[in-house]
Amino acid sequence: MRAARYYGEGDVRIEDVEPDDVGPNDVRIDVAACGICGSDLHEYAAGPMTIPTEPHPVTGEALPFTIGHEIGGTVAEVGENVDVAVGTTVAVNPIVWCGSCRPCERGDYHLCENGGFVGLSRNGGFAENVVVSAEKVVPVPDAVSPELASLVEPFSVGLHAVHQADLSAGESVVVFGGGPIGNTVAQAARAANAGPVYLSEPQDARREAAERVGVEHVIDPMETDPVEHVRAATGGVDVAFEVAGIEQTLNQAIDVTRAGGRTTIVSLFEESATVHPTDVVTRERTVNGTAAFHGGPRSQEEAGVTARNFADGTLDPEALVTARIALEDIVEEGFERLLDPDSQEMKVLVQP
C-alpha cells in the first residue's frame, strides 16, 4: 500500500509499504481521511521533536514510519478478540500509553510518562489503511461520514480544553489563536453555553471560519488591541484560552482575565516565554495546561461526546475544512502550503 513516511526534518516520502498485521486485539481501518495537525507541521518543519529516533519505550518503533493521527475511516478487518463489526465507521483515539506509570494507574492515560501517539510514535494514518488496537477505536453515529470522523480527534482536544478550564454556562471567554484547534475550542465553548465568546486571530480565513459557526465577537489583532477591546466590553473575561503558542498571546490571555479568572494554555510552544508572575498573584488568577484528551477506556467520555455532537449539529467539523488532497500531494499541497505564511488554508484532509 502507499503511505507517507517520515524520515526527518523536511523529509516525508510517499512509499510502497507492507500493511501491518492484524493481531487478536487489533483492528484494520481503511482510511477515508487523515487530517494534517499542527504537530505534524512542527515535526516536518523542525523535527524530529516528539517522533523517536530510538525505539519508543511503548511501541518499540523509531523513524522512519508512517505519520498521521487524525484518522477517520471504516473497519476492514478485526482480530479474533474484537467485537467491533467490519464496516463500522470509526475515529481513532491515537494516544499510546504504558499502563504502569502513576498517571496511567489513575486513569490519566493521556498524561502517560512513557506515552506517545499513533502517527507520532508508531505507524499512523497517512496511508491506505492503518492497524490499531481495538481500545483505540471510537465508533461514530451513522450521520457522521468516515471522512469527517477524522476530525473527532482535534475537536476532542478542544472539548478537553474546555473541561480543563472548568468552564460553566454563561461565563465569558476569549480564545487567542483561531487555527484549527483554536476554532475547536471556540465551538466547544459555545456548545457549553458560554458567552459572550471572543476570538482573536490575524488571518482572514481563520476569522471567517469562526464567524461561520457563530462566534459572536471576532477580532483582528492587527487592527484592534484584543485585550483593550475585550476588557472594555467585559471588565475582564472569566476564561481565556491561549492557542497561538507565542509569548505575546500568552501574556494577553493572562492580562485579559478578571480577578480570579482562569487562563488555559492549549498550544505547544517552540520557544520559551516570559510572563510576570505578579500579574497572576495579585489578581488571584489561575493558569493551567491541557494536553490532548482522555485516552484509554475514558476516551469515549470526550471522543464519544464529540462524535455525537457532530451527528446532532452541535459542532460543525466541515467549517474547518479548506482542502482535500491526495496522499501523493501531501508534501506540496499539504505541509508546504500550510507552512506558507500567506496561505489561507485551515484544515487539510488527506484522502488516501
CSV table of C-alpha atoms in Angstrom, one decimal:
chain,number,residue,atom,x,y,z
A,1,MET,CA,0.0,0.0,0.0
A,2,ARG,CA,1.0,3.6,-0.3
A,3,ALA,CA,2.0,5.6,2.8
A,4,ALA,CA,3.6,8.9,3.8
A,5,ARG,CA,6.8,8.0,5.7
A,6,TYR,CA,8.6,10.4,8.0
A,7,TYR,CA,12.4,10.4,7.8
A,8,GLY,CA,13.3,13.7,9.4
A,9,GLU,CA,13.1,17.5,9.1
A,10,GLY,CA,11.6,18.3,5.7
A,11,ASP,CA,11.7,14.7,4.6
A,12,VAL,CA,8.4,12.9,4.1
A,13,ARG,CA,8.3,10.3,1.3
A,14,ILE,CA,5.4,8.5,-0.3
A,15,GLU,CA,6.4,4.9,-0.5
A,16,ASP,CA,5.0,1.4,-1.1
A,17,VAL,CA,5.0,-0.5,2.2
A,18,GLU,CA,3.6,-3.8,3.5
A,19,PRO,CA,0.5,-3.3,5.6
A,20,ASP,CA,0.8,-4.1,9.3
A,21,ASP,CA,-0.6,-7.4,10.5
A,22,VAL,CA,-3.8,-7.6,12.5
A,23,GLY,CA,-3.3,-9.2,15.9
A,24,PRO,CA,-6.0,-10.8,18.0
A,25,ASN,CA,-6.8,-7.5,19.7
A,26,ASP,CA,-6.4,-5.2,16.7
A,27,VAL,CA,-8.5,-3.5,14.0
A,28,ARG,CA,-7.6,-2.6,10.5
A,29,ILE,CA,-9.2,0.6,9.3
A,30,ASP,CA,-9.5,1.7,5.6
A,31,VAL,CA,-8.6,5.3,5.9
A,32,ALA,CA,-11.1,7.7,4.4
A,33,ALA,CA,-9.2,10.8,5.6
A,34,CYS,CA,-6.4,11.8,7.9
A,35,GLY,CA,-6.1,15.5,8.9
A,36,ILE,CA,-2.8,17.3,8.9
A,37,CYS,CA,-2.3,18.5,12.5
A,38,GLY,CA,-0.1,21.3,13.8
A,39,SER,CA,2.1,18.7,15.5
A,40,ASP,CA,2.7,17.1,12.1
A,41,LEU,CA,3.8,20.5,10.8
A,42,HIS,CA,6.2,21.0,13.7
A,43,GLU,CA,7.8,17.7,13.0
A,44,TYR,CA,8.1,18.3,9.3
A,45,ALA,CA,9.5,21.9,9.7
A,46,ALA,CA,11.8,21.4,12.7
A,47,GLY,CA,11.7,17.7,13.8
A,48,PRO,CA,12.2,15.2,14.9
A,49,MET,CA,10.8,16.6,18.1
A,50,THR,CA,8.5,14.0,19.7
A,51,ILE,CA,9.0,11.4,16.9
A,52,PRO,CA,11.5,8.9,18.4
A,53,THR,CA,14.9,8.5,16.8
A,54,GLU,CA,15.5,5.5,19.1
A,55,PRO,CA,12.9,2.7,19.8
A,56,HIS,CA,9.9,4.2,21.6
A,57,PRO,CA,9.5,2.7,25.2
A,58,VAL,CA,6.0,1.5,24.5
A,59,THR,CA,5.7,0.9,20.7
A,60,GLY,CA,9.4,-0.1,20.1
A,61,GLU,CA,9.3,1.9,16.9
A,62,ALA,CA,11.5,4.7,15.6
A,63,LEU,CA,11.7,6.7,12.4
A,64,PRO,CA,11.1,6.1,9.6
A,65,PHE,CA,7.4,5.3,10.0
A,66,THR,CA,4.0,6.4,8.6
A,67,ILE,CA,2.8,9.6,10.2
A,68,GLY,CA,-0.8,11.0,10.7
A,69,HIS,CA,-3.0,10.7,13.8
A,70,GLU,CA,-6.3,12.5,12.9
A,71,ILE,CA,-7.9,9.4,11.4
A,72,GLY,CA,-11.3,8.5,10.2
A,73,GLY,CA,-12.4,5.5,8.2
A,74,THR,CA,-14.1,2.2,8.0
A,75,VAL,CA,-13.3,-1.1,9.9
A,76,ALA,CA,-12.0,-3.5,7.3
A,77,GLU,CA,-10.6,-6.4,9.4
A,78,VAL,CA,-10.7,-7.3,13.1
A,79,GLY,CA,-8.8,-9.7,15.3
A,80,GLU,CA,-10.3,-12.7,16.9
A,81,ASN,CA,-10.9,-11.0,20.3
A,82,VAL,CA,-12.5,-7.9,18.9
A,83,ASP,CA,-16.3,-7.3,18.8
A,84,VAL,CA,-16.4,-4.3,16.5
A,85,ALA,CA,-18.2,-5.1,13.3
A,86,VAL,CA,-16.5,-4.9,9.9
A,87,GLY,CA,-18.0,-1.9,8.1
A,88,THR,CA,-18.3,0.3,11.2
A,89,THR,CA,-17.4,3.9,10.7
A,90,VAL,CA,-14.8,4.9,13.3
A,91,ALA,CA,-12.5,7.6,14.5
A,92,VAL,CA,-9.2,6.8,16.2
A,93,ASN,CA,-8.1,7.8,19.7
A,94,PRO,CA,-4.4,8.0,18.8
A,95,ILE,CA,-3.0,8.1,22.4
A,96,VAL,CA,-0.4,5.5,23.3
A,97,TRP,CA,0.2,4.6,26.9
A,98,CYS,CA,2.2,2.2,29.0
A,99,GLY,CA,-0.4,1.3,31.6
A,100,SER,CA,2.0,1.1,34.5
A,101,CYS,CA,3.1,4.7,35.4
A,102,ARG,CA,1.4,6.8,38.0
A,103,PRO,CA,-0.8,8.8,35.5
A,104,CYS,CA,-1.9,5.5,33.9
A,105,GLU,CA,-2.7,3.9,37.2
A,106,ARG,CA,-5.1,6.7,38.0
A,107,GLY,CA,-6.7,6.6,34.5
A,108,ASP,CA,-5.0,9.6,33.0
A,109,TYR,CA,-3.6,7.7,30.0
A,110,HIS,CA,-3.2,11.0,28.0
A,111,LEU,CA,-0.5,12.0,30.6
A,112,CYS,CA,1.4,8.8,30.5
A,113,GLU,CA,5.1,9.3,31.4
A,114,ASN,CA,6.1,7.0,28.6
A,115,GLY,CA,3.3,7.8,26.1
A,116,GLY,CA,3.1,8.8,22.6
A,117,PHE,CA,0.7,8.9,19.6
A,118,VAL,CA,-0.3,6.7,16.7
A,119,GLY,CA,1.3,8.5,13.8
A,120,LEU,CA,4.0,10.1,16.0
A,121,SER,CA,5.3,7.0,17.9
A,122,ARG,CA,4.2,4.3,15.5
A,123,ASN,CA,2.6,3.8,12.1
A,124,GLY,CA,-0.3,6.2,11.5
A,125,GLY,CA,-3.0,7.2,9.1
A,126,PHE,CA,-1.4,8.9,6.1
A,127,ALA,CA,-1.8,5.5,4.4
A,128,GLU,CA,-4.4,3.4,2.6
A,129,ASN,CA,-5.1,1.6,5.9
A,130,VAL,CA,-3.9,1.6,9.5
A,131,VAL,CA,-3.8,-1.1,12.2
A,132,VAL,CA,-4.6,0.0,15.8
A,133,SER,CA,-5.5,-1.8,19.0
A,134,ALA,CA,-9.3,-2.2,19.4
A,135,GLU,CA,-9.3,0.1,22.5
A,136,LYS,CA,-8.3,3.0,20.3
A,137,VAL,CA,-11.4,2.6,18.0
A,138,VAL,CA,-14.2,5.1,18.5
A,139,PRO,CA,-17.4,4.1,16.6
A,140,VAL,CA,-19.3,7.2,15.4
A,141,PRO,CA,-23.0,7.7,14.7
A,142,ASP,CA,-24.3,6.8,11.2
A,143,ALA,CA,-24.8,10.5,10.5
A,144,VAL,CA,-21.1,11.1,10.6
A,145,SER,CA,-19.2,10.3,7.4
A,146,PRO,CA,-15.9,8.3,7.6
A,147,GLU,CA,-14.1,11.3,6.2
A,148,LEU,CA,-15.4,13.8,8.9
A,149,ALA,CA,-14.7,11.1,11.6
A,150,SER,CA,-11.1,12.2,11.1
A,151,LEU,CA,-12.0,15.5,12.9
A,152,VAL,CA,-13.2,13.8,16.1
A,153,GLU,CA,-9.6,13.8,17.4
A,154,PRO,CA,-8.9,17.6,17.1
A,155,PHE,CA,-12.4,18.5,18.2
A,156,SER,CA,-11.9,16.3,21.3
A,157,VAL,CA,-8.8,18.3,22.1
A,158,GLY,CA,-11.0,21.5,22.1
A,159,LEU,CA,-13.6,19.8,24.3
A,160,HIS,CA,-10.9,18.6,26.8
A,161,ALA,CA,-9.5,22.2,27.0
A,162,VAL,CA,-13.0,23.5,27.9
A,163,HIS,CA,-13.2,20.7,30.6
A,164,GLN,CA,-9.8,21.6,31.9
A,165,ALA,CA,-10.8,25.3,32.2
A,166,ASP,CA,-13.8,24.2,34.3
A,167,LEU,CA,-16.0,26.4,32.1
A,168,SER,CA,-19.5,27.0,33.2
A,169,ALA,CA,-22.6,28.2,31.2
A,170,GLY,CA,-22.7,31.9,30.9
A,171,GLU,CA,-19.1,32.6,31.6
A,172,SER,CA,-17.3,35.0,29.2
A,173,VAL,CA,-14.5,33.5,27.1
A,174,VAL,CA,-11.7,34.7,24.8
A,175,VAL,CA,-9.7,32.5,22.5
A,176,PHE,CA,-6.3,33.7,21.3
A,177,GLY,CA,-5.4,31.9,18.1
A,178,GLY,CA,-8.0,30.9,15.5
A,179,GLY,CA,-6.3,28.0,13.9
A,180,PRO,CA,-8.0,24.6,13.7
A,181,ILE,CA,-7.6,23.9,17.5
A,182,GLY,CA,-8.5,27.4,18.5
A,183,ASN,CA,-11.6,27.1,16.4
A,184,THR,CA,-12.5,23.8,18.1
A,185,VAL,CA,-12.1,25.4,21.5
A,186,ALA,CA,-14.4,28.2,20.4
A,187,GLN,CA,-17.0,25.8,19.2
A,188,ALA,CA,-16.7,23.7,22.4
A,189,ALA,CA,-17.1,26.8,24.5
A,190,ARG,CA,-20.3,27.8,22.6
A,191,ALA,CA,-21.6,24.2,22.9
A,192,ALA,CA,-21.1,24.6,26.7
A,193,ASN,CA,-23.3,27.7,26.6
A,194,ALA,CA,-20.5,30.1,27.4
A,195,GLY,CA,-21.0,33.7,26.4
A,196,PRO,CA,-20.0,36.0,25.2
A,197,VAL,CA,-17.2,34.3,23.2
A,198,TYR,CA,-14.4,36.3,21.6
A,199,LEU,CA,-11.7,35.1,19.3
A,200,SER,CA,-8.6,36.9,18.3
A,201,GLU,CA,-6.8,35.9,15.1
A,202,PRO,CA,-4.9,37.8,12.5
A,203,GLN,CA,-5.6,35.5,9.5
A,204,ASP,CA,-8.7,36.3,7.5
A,205,ALA,CA,-9.7,32.7,6.7
A,206,ARG,CA,-9.5,31.6,10.3
A,207,ARG,CA,-11.6,34.5,11.5
A,208,GLU,CA,-14.2,33.7,8.8
A,209,ALA,CA,-14.3,30.0,10.0
A,210,ALA,CA,-15.1,31.2,13.5
A,211,GLU,CA,-17.8,33.6,12.1
A,212,ARG,CA,-19.4,30.7,10.1
A,213,VAL,CA,-20.1,28.7,13.3
A,214,GLY,CA,-21.5,31.7,15.2
A,215,VAL,CA,-18.6,33.0,17.3
A,216,GLU,CA,-20.1,36.3,18.5
A,217,HIS,CA,-17.0,38.6,18.5
A,218,VAL,CA,-14.1,38.0,16.1
A,219,ILE,CA,-11.1,40.4,16.4
A,220,ASP,CA,-8.3,41.1,14.1
A,221,PRO,CA,-5.4,41.9,16.5
A,222,MET,CA,-3.5,43.7,13.7
A,223,GLU,CA,-6.2,46.4,13.8
A,224,THR,CA,-7.6,46.2,17.3
A,225,ASP,CA,-5.9,45.6,20.6
A,226,PRO,CA,-7.7,42.5,21.8
A,227,VAL,CA,-7.1,43.0,25.5
A,228,GLU,CA,-8.3,46.6,25.5
A,229,HIS,CA,-11.3,45.7,23.4
A,230,VAL,CA,-12.4,42.7,25.5
A,231,ARG,CA,-11.7,44.4,28.8
A,232,ALA,CA,-13.7,47.5,27.7
A,233,ALA,CA,-16.7,45.2,26.9
A,234,THR,CA,-16.5,42.8,29.8
A,235,GLY,CA,-14.3,44.2,32.5
A,236,GLY,CA,-12.2,41.1,32.1
A,237,VAL,CA,-13.3,37.6,31.0
A,238,ASP,CA,-13.8,34.6,33.1
A,239,VAL,CA,-11.8,32.3,31.0
A,240,ALA,CA,-9.1,32.8,28.3
A,241,PHE,CA,-7.6,30.1,26.1
A,242,GLU,CA,-4.1,30.5,24.6
A,243,VAL,CA,-3.9,28.6,21.3
A,244,ALA,CA,-1.3,30.5,19.3
A,245,GLY,CA,1.9,29.4,21.0
A,246,ILE,CA,3.7,32.7,21.3
A,247,GLU,CA,4.7,34.9,24.2
A,248,GLN,CA,2.6,37.8,23.2
A,249,THR,CA,-0.7,35.9,23.2
A,250,LEU,CA,0.2,34.1,26.4
A,251,ASN,CA,0.5,37.4,28.3
A,252,GLN,CA,-2.6,38.7,26.6
A,253,ALA,CA,-4.5,35.7,27.7
A,254,ILE,CA,-3.5,36.3,31.3
A,255,ASP,CA,-4.0,40.1,31.2
A,256,VAL,CA,-7.5,39.9,29.8
A,257,THR,CA,-8.9,37.8,32.6
A,258,ARG,CA,-10.8,39.3,35.6
A,259,ALA,CA,-9.6,39.0,39.2
A,260,GLY,CA,-9.9,35.3,39.9
A,261,GLY,CA,-10.1,34.5,36.2
A,262,ARG,CA,-8.6,31.4,34.5
A,263,THR,CA,-6.2,31.0,31.6
A,264,THR,CA,-5.8,27.6,30.0
A,265,ILE,CA,-2.8,27.1,27.7
A,266,VAL,CA,-3.6,24.8,24.8
A,267,SER,CA,-0.8,25.3,22.3
A,268,LEU,CA,2.6,23.9,22.1
A,269,PHE,CA,5.4,26.5,22.3
A,270,GLU,CA,8.5,26.0,20.1
A,271,GLU,CA,10.3,28.6,22.3
A,272,SER,CA,10.3,29.6,25.9
A,273,ALA,CA,8.1,32.5,27.0
A,274,THR,CA,8.3,35.1,29.8
A,275,VAL,CA,5.4,36.1,32.0
A,276,HIS,CA,5.2,38.3,35.1
A,277,PRO,CA,4.1,36.1,38.0
A,278,THR,CA,2.9,39.2,39.9
A,279,ASP,CA,0.1,39.6,37.3
A,280,VAL,CA,-1.1,36.2,38.4
A,281,VAL,CA,-0.6,36.6,42.1
A,282,THR,CA,-2.1,40.0,42.7
A,283,ARG,CA,-5.3,39.1,40.9
A,284,GLU,CA,-5.5,35.6,42.2
A,285,ARG,CA,-5.7,34.3,38.6
A,286,THR,CA,-5.2,30.6,37.7
A,287,VAL,CA,-3.1,29.4,34.8
A,288,ASN,CA,-3.2,25.7,33.8
A,289,GLY,CA,-2.4,23.5,30.8
A,290,THR,CA,-4.4,21.0,28.8
A,291,ALA,CA,-3.0,18.0,26.9
A,292,ALA,CA,-4.8,16.1,24.1
A,293,PHE,CA,-7.9,14.4,25.6
A,294,HIS,CA,-8.7,11.4,27.8
A,295,GLY,CA,-7.1,8.3,26.4
A,296,GLY,CA,-7.7,4.6,27.3
A,297,PRO,CA,-11.2,3.5,28.3
A,298,ARG,CA,-12.1,7.1,29.2
A,299,SER,CA,-11.6,8.2,25.6
A,300,GLN,CA,-15.3,7.6,25.0
A,301,GLU,CA,-16.1,10.3,27.5
A,302,GLU,CA,-14.8,13.0,25.2
A,303,ALA,CA,-14.3,11.5,21.8
A,304,GLY,CA,-17.7,9.9,22.0
A,305,VAL,CA,-19.4,13.1,23.0
A,306,THR,CA,-17.6,14.9,20.1
A,307,ALA,CA,-18.9,12.3,17.6
A,308,ARG,CA,-22.5,12.7,18.9
A,309,ASN,CA,-22.1,16.4,18.7
A,310,PHE,CA,-21.1,16.1,15.0
A,311,ALA,CA,-24.2,14.0,14.4
A,312,ASP,CA,-26.7,16.4,16.0
A,313,GLY,CA,-25.1,19.5,14.6
A,314,THR,CA,-23.9,21.0,17.9
A,315,LEU,CA,-20.4,21.0,16.4
A,316,ASP,CA,-19.6,21.8,12.8
A,317,PRO,CA,-16.4,20.0,11.6
A,318,GLU,CA,-17.0,20.9,7.9
A,319,ALA,CA,-16.5,24.6,8.8
A,320,LEU,CA,-12.8,24.0,9.3
A,321,VAL,CA,-12.0,22.0,6.1
A,322,THR,CA,-10.4,24.2,3.4
A,323,ALA,CA,-8.8,21.5,1.3
A,324,ARG,CA,-9.0,17.8,0.5
A,325,ILE,CA,-5.9,16.4,-1.2
A,326,ALA,CA,-4.5,13.1,-2.4
A,327,LEU,CA,-1.8,11.2,-0.5
A,328,GLU,CA,0.7,11.8,-3.3
A,329,ASP,CA,0.3,15.6,-2.8
A,330,ILE,CA,0.8,15.6,0.9
A,331,VAL,CA,4.1,17.5,0.8
A,332,GLU,CA,3.5,20.2,-1.7
A,333,GLU,CA,-0.3,20.7,-1.2
A,334,GLY,CA,-0.3,19.8,2.5
A,335,PHE,CA,2.8,20.6,4.6
A,336,GLU,CA,4.4,23.2,2.3
A,337,ARG,CA,1.1,25.1,1.7
A,338,LEU,CA,0.2,25.1,5.4
A,339,LEU,CA,3.6,26.4,6.4
A,340,ASP,CA,3.4,29.2,3.8
A,341,PRO,CA,2.7,32.4,5.9
A,342,ASP,CA,0.5,33.7,3.1
A,343,SER,CA,-1.6,30.6,2.8
A,344,GLN,CA,-5.3,30.8,3.8
A,345,GLU,CA,-5.6,27.1,4.4
A,346,MET,CA,-7.2,25.9,7.7
A,347,LYS,CA,-7.7,22.1,7.9
A,348,VAL,CA,-6.3,20.0,5.1
A,349,LEU,CA,-7.6,16.4,4.9
A,350,VAL,CA,-5.5,13.8,3.1
A,351,GLN,CA,-7.6,11.1,1.4
A,352,PRO,CA,-5.5,8.0,0.8
